[in-house]
XYZ file of C-alpha atoms in Angstrom:
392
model
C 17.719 -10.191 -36.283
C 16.917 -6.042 -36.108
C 13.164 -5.184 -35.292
C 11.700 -2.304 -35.760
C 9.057 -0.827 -34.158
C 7.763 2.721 -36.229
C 4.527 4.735 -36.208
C 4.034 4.626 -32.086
C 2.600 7.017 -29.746
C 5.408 5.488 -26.833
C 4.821 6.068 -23.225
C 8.301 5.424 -21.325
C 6.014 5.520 -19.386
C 5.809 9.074 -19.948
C 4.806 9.923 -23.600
C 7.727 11.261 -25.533
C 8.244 12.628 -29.015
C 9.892 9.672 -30.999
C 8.021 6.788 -32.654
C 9.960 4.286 -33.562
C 11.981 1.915 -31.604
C 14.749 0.045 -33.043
C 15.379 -3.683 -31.255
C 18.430 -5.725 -31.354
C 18.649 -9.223 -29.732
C 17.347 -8.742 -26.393
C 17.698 -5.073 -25.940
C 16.800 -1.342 -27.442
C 18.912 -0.247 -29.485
C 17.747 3.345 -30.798
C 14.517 5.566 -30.180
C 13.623 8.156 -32.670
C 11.568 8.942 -36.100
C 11.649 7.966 -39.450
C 14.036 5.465 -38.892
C 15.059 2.721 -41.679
C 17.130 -0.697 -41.423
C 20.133 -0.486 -43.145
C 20.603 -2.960 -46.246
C 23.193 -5.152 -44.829
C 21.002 -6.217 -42.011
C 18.293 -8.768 -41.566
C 15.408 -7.468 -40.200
C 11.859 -6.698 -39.732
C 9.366 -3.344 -39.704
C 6.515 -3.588 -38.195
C 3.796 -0.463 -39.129
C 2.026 0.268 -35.413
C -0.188 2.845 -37.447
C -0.658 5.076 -34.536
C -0.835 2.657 -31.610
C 0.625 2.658 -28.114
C 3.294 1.219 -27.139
C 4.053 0.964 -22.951
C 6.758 -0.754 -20.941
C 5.842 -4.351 -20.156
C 4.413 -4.572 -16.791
C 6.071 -5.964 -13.719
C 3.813 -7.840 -11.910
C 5.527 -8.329 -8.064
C 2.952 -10.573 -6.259
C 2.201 -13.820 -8.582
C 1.949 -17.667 -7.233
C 3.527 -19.165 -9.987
C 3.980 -22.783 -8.701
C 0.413 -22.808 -7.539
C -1.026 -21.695 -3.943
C -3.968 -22.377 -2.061
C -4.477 -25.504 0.214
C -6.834 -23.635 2.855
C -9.616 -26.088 2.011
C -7.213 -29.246 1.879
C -5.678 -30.594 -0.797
C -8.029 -30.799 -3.552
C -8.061 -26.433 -3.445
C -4.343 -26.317 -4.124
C -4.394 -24.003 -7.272
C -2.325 -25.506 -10.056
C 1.230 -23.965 -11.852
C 0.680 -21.269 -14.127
C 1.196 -21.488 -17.936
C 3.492 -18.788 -20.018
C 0.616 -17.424 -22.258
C -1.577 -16.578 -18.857
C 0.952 -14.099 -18.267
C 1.829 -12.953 -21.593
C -1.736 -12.588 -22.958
C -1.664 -10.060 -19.730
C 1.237 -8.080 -20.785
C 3.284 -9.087 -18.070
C 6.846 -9.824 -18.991
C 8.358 -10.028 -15.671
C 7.088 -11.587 -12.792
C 7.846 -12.244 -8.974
C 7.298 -15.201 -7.812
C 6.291 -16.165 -3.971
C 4.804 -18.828 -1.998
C 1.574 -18.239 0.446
C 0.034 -20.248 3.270
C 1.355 -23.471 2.291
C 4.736 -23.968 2.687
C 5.029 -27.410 3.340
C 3.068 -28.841 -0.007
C 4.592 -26.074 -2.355
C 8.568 -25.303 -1.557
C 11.293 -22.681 -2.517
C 13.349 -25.024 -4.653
C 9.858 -25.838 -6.202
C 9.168 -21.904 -6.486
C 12.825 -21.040 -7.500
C 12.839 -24.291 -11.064
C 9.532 -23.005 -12.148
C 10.963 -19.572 -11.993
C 13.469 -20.506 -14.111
C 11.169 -22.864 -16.334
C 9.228 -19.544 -17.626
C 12.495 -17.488 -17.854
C 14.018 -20.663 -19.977
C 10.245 -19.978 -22.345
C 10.996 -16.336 -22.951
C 9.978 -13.911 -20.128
C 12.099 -12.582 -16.655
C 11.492 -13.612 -13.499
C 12.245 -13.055 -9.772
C 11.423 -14.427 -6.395
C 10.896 -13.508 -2.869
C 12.371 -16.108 -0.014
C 9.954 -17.365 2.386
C 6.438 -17.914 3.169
C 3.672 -16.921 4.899
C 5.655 -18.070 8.063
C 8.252 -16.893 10.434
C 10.439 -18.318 11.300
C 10.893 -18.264 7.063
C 11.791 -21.103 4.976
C 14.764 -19.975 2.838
C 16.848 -22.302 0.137
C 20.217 -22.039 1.833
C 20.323 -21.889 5.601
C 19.710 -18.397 5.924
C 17.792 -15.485 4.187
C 21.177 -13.264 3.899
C 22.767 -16.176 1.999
C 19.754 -16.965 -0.261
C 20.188 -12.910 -1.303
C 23.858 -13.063 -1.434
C 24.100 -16.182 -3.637
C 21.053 -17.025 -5.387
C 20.731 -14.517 -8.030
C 16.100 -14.751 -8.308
C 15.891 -14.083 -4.775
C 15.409 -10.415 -4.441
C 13.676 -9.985 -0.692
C 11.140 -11.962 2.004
C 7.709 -12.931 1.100
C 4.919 -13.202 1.198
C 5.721 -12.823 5.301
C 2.013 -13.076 6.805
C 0.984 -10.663 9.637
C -2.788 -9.290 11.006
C -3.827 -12.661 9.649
C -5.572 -15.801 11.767
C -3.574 -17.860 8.978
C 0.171 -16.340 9.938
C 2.426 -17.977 12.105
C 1.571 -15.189 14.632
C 5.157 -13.865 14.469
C 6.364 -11.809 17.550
C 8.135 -8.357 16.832
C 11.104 -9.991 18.088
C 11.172 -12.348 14.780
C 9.878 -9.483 12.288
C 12.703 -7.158 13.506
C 15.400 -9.542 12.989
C 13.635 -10.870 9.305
C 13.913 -7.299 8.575
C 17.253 -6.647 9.528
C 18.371 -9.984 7.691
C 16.865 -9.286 4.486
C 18.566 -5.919 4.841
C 22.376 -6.634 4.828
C 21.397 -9.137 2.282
C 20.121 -6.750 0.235
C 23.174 -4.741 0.366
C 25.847 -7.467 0.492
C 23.856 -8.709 -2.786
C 22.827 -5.580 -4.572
C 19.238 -6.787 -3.689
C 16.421 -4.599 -3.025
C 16.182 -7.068 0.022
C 12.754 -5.857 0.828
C 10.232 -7.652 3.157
C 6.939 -8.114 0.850
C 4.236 -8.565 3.533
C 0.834 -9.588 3.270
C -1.518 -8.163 4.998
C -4.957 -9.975 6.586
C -8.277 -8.183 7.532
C -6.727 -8.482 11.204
C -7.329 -5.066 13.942
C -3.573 -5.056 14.062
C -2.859 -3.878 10.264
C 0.133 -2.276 10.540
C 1.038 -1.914 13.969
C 3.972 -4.934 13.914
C 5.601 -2.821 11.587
C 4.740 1.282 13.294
C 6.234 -0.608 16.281
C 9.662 -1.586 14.690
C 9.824 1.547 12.618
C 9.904 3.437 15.998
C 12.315 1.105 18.095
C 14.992 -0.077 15.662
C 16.977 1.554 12.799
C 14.997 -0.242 10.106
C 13.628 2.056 7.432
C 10.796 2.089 6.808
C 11.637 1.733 2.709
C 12.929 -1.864 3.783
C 8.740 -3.222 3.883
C 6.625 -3.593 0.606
C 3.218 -3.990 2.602
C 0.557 -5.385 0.128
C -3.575 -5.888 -0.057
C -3.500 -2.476 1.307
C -6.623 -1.849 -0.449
C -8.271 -5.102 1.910
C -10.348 -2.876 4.046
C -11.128 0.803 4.824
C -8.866 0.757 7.762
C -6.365 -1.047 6.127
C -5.914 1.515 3.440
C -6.026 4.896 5.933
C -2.835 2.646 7.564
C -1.638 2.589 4.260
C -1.953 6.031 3.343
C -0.524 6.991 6.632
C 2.680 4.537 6.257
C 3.177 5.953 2.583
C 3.018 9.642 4.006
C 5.781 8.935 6.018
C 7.633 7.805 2.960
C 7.001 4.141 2.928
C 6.359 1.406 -0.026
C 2.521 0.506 -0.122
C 1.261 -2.307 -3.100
C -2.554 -2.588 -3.819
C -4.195 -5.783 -5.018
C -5.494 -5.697 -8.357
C -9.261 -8.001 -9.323
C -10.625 -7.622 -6.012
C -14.487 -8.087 -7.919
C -16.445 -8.541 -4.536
C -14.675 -5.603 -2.658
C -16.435 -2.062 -2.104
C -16.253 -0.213 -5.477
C -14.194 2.516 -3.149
C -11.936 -0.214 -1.578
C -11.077 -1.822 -5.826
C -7.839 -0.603 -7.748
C -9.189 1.949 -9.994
C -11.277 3.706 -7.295
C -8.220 3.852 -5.256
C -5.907 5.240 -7.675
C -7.617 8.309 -8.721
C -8.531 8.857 -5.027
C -4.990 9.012 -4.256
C -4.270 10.885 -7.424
C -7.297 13.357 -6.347
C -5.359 13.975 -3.562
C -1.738 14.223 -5.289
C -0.346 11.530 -3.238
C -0.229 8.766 -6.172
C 4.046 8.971 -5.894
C 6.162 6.829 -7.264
C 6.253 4.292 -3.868
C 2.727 3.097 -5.104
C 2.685 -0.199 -7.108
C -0.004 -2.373 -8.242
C -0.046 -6.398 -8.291
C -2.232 -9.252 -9.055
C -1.937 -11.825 -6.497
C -1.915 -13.781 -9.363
C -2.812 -17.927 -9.716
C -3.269 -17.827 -5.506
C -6.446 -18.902 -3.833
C -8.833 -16.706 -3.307
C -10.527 -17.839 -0.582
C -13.846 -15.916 1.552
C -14.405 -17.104 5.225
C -17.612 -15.353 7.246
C -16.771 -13.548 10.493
C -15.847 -16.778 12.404
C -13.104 -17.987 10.292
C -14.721 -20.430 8.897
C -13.990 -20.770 4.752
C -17.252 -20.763 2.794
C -15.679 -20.348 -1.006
C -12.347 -20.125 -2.909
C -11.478 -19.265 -6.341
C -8.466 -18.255 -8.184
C -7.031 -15.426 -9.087
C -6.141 -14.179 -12.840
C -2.731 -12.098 -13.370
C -5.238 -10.423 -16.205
C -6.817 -8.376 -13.567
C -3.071 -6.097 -13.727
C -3.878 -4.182 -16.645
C -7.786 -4.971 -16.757
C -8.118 -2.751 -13.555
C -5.398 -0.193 -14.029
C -7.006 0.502 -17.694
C -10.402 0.764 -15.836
C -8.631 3.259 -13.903
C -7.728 4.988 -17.346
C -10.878 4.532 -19.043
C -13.804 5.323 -16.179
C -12.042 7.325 -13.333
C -9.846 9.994 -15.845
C -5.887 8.655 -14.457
C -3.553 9.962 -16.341
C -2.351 6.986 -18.897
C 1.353 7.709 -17.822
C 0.505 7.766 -14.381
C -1.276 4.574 -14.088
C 1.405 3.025 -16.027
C 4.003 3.650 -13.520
C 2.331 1.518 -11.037
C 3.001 -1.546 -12.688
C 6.323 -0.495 -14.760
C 8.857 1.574 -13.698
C 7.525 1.980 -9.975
C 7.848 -1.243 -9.677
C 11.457 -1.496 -11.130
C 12.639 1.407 -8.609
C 11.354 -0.357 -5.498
C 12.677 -3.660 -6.676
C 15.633 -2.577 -7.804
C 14.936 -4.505 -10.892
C 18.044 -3.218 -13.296
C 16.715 -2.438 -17.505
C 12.790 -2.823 -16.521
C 10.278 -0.556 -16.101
C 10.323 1.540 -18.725
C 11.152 2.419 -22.418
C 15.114 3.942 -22.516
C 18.164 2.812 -24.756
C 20.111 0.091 -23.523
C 16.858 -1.508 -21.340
C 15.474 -4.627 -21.704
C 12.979 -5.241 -24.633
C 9.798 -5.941 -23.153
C 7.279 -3.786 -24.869
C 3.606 -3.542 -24.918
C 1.478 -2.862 -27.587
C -2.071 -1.239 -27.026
C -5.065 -0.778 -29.679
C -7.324 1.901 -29.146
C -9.264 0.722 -26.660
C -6.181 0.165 -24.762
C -6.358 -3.600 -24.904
C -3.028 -5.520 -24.762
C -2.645 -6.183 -28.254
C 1.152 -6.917 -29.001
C 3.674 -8.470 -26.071
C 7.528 -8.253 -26.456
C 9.581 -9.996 -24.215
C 13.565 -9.572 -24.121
C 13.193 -8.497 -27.983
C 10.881 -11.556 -28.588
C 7.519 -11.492 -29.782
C 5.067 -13.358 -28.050
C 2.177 -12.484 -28.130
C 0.907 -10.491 -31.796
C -2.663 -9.188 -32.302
C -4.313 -10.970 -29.078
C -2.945 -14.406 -29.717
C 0.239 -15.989 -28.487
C 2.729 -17.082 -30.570
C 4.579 -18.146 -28.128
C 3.453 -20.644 -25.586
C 5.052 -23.074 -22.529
C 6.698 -25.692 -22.722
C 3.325 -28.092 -21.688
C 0.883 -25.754 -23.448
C 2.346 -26.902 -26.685
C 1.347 -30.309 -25.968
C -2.147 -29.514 -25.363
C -2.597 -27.342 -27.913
C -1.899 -29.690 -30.423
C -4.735 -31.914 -29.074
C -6.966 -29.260 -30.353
């Protein structure tokens, strides 16, 4: 079945000058104006009447088989559901593990990976843990990107962190250099996605590799940049020098200079917001607070909603450019990931469209040509939230 799309302002991210966008099966088809289905199709038009429509976002940091565990096992945060993510726009999603590795596992990560592709959205997933040595699903990270088609890179690897395995440089330089020929034997990004804990060390494991090996520096995604003040000046320093930096979107009881939108126009003040700057949710993961002895005093859980909540406060209260905070969870995304058809709005590229109202709330989510989410409600939901929902 044809859809089509007319009476848009589109953002590819960029705005351009057609309206309408023509969909067929999973990709599409045409962009352009005025366009009508021909008779001897079966099809659909759908009248936008003016409103936005954006890439769907990419979301590159989400715990979709649950994480957690810090406070034992009762804090392990629970799988997340289909219309979580596509009430949040988000129609393609990375999955990765976090401090627990031994309760939560890659084969684990990698089926419920394929459990929300199966109900109608894309997914990925990074190899690995918080811990190095890293758990992989075949015997070695090269052969997990070689072979296994999800896995694009390492992650979340843990470092500057009293919960990381502590790894020497040693270990991190020959992670790196794994996920690197796997990555190019596999036509992987094969980036390492590391997190990044409030530790004096920030950066330093990787400055110190960068200057003894042949590494580049491109090969890290280093994310919660945006943890601390010192954190993000090492951030800003490694992206200078033309390195990958991700930010962590719904950080509520952070500095207002240290959240998403405060950060983005800063950079953007200073014309540094380049196209090696991406924004994720560290979505369904703990989100635990310990005081200044390590000692955990709360947890909650984090919602992939903050994605687009914070990068439309961005938008709304701090003057970005709409295009330009787009690109940090769309086609920035795509070109560090490597992520082939996502991104962005072209001919030939996936389907995944979202629609905005005027108030730049997600309004209407396409995934692969699908609808599934129309005016604010899904239409489609998992496989599980079917069965509750008809309890209701």
């Amino acid at each position: 079945m044809w859809k089509l799309l007319t009476n848009a302002k589109i953002y590819n991210p960029e705005l351009i000058e057609d309206t309408d966008v023509l969909i067929v099966g999973r990709s599409i088809a045409a962009l352009g104006r005025n366009f009508r289905l021909p008779d001897y199709v079966e099809g659909e038009v759908i009248d936008l009447q003016g409103k936005i429509i954006v890439p769907g976002f990419i979301d590159a940091h989400v715990h979709i088989c649950g994480g957690g565990g810090e406070a034992g096992p009762s804090s392990r945060t629970p799988e997340i559901q289909l219309s979580e993510l596509t009430r949040g726009g988000i129609t393609t999603a990375v999955g990765c593990l976090g401090t627990d590795s031994i309760s939560r596992s890659m084969t684990e990560l990698l089926v419920k990976a394929k459990a929300l592709e199966d109900e109608g959205i894309t997914t990925f997933v990074y190899s690995g843990a918080y811990q190095v040595p890293m758990r992989s699903l075949l015997p070695t990270l090269q052969e997990d990107l070689v072979l296994i088609e999800k896995v694009i890179g390492a992650g979340e690897i843990a470092i500057s962190d009293h919960r990381s395995a502590q790894p020497q440089i040693a270990e991190l330089e020959h992670l790196a250099a794994e996920a690197r020929v796997g990555g190019m034997l596999g036509g992987k990004a094969g980036v390492v996605h590391l997190h990044l804990g409030e530790g004096k060390r920030g950066l330093q494991p990787i400055w110190t590799i960068l200057e003894h090996t042949e590494i580049p520096i491109t090969q890290f995604v280093p994310t919660h940049i945006n943890r601390t003040h010192s954190l993000l000046q090492d951030g800003i320093q490694f992206l200078l020098a033309g390195g990958h930096i991700d930010f962590t979107a719904g950080c509520d009881d952070f500095p207002t200079e240290l959240k998403v939108p405060a950060v983005l126009a800063m950079l953007n003040q200073r014309q540094i917001l380049n196209d090696r700057i991406t924004v994720t949710s560290d979505g369904n993961g703990s989100m635990p607070q310990y005081n200044e002895a390590g000692v955990l005093i709360g947890m909650g859980v984090g919602l992939v909603e903050v994605l687009w909540r914070d990068v439309r406060e961005s938008v709304l209260h701090y003057g970005l450019p709409l295009e330009v905070g787009l690109r940090t969870i769309t086609s920035n995304v795509a070109n560090v990931l490597r992520l082939i058809n996502k991104g962005s709005i072209r001919i030939g590229y996936d389907a995944d469209l979202v629609v905005l109202d005027e108030s730049l709330q997600v309004q209407d989510v396409w995934a692969l040509g699908k609808c599934m989410v129309s005016n604010k409600q899904p239409k489609v939901w998992g496989t599980f939230e079917k069965r509750a929902n008809s309890f209701n």
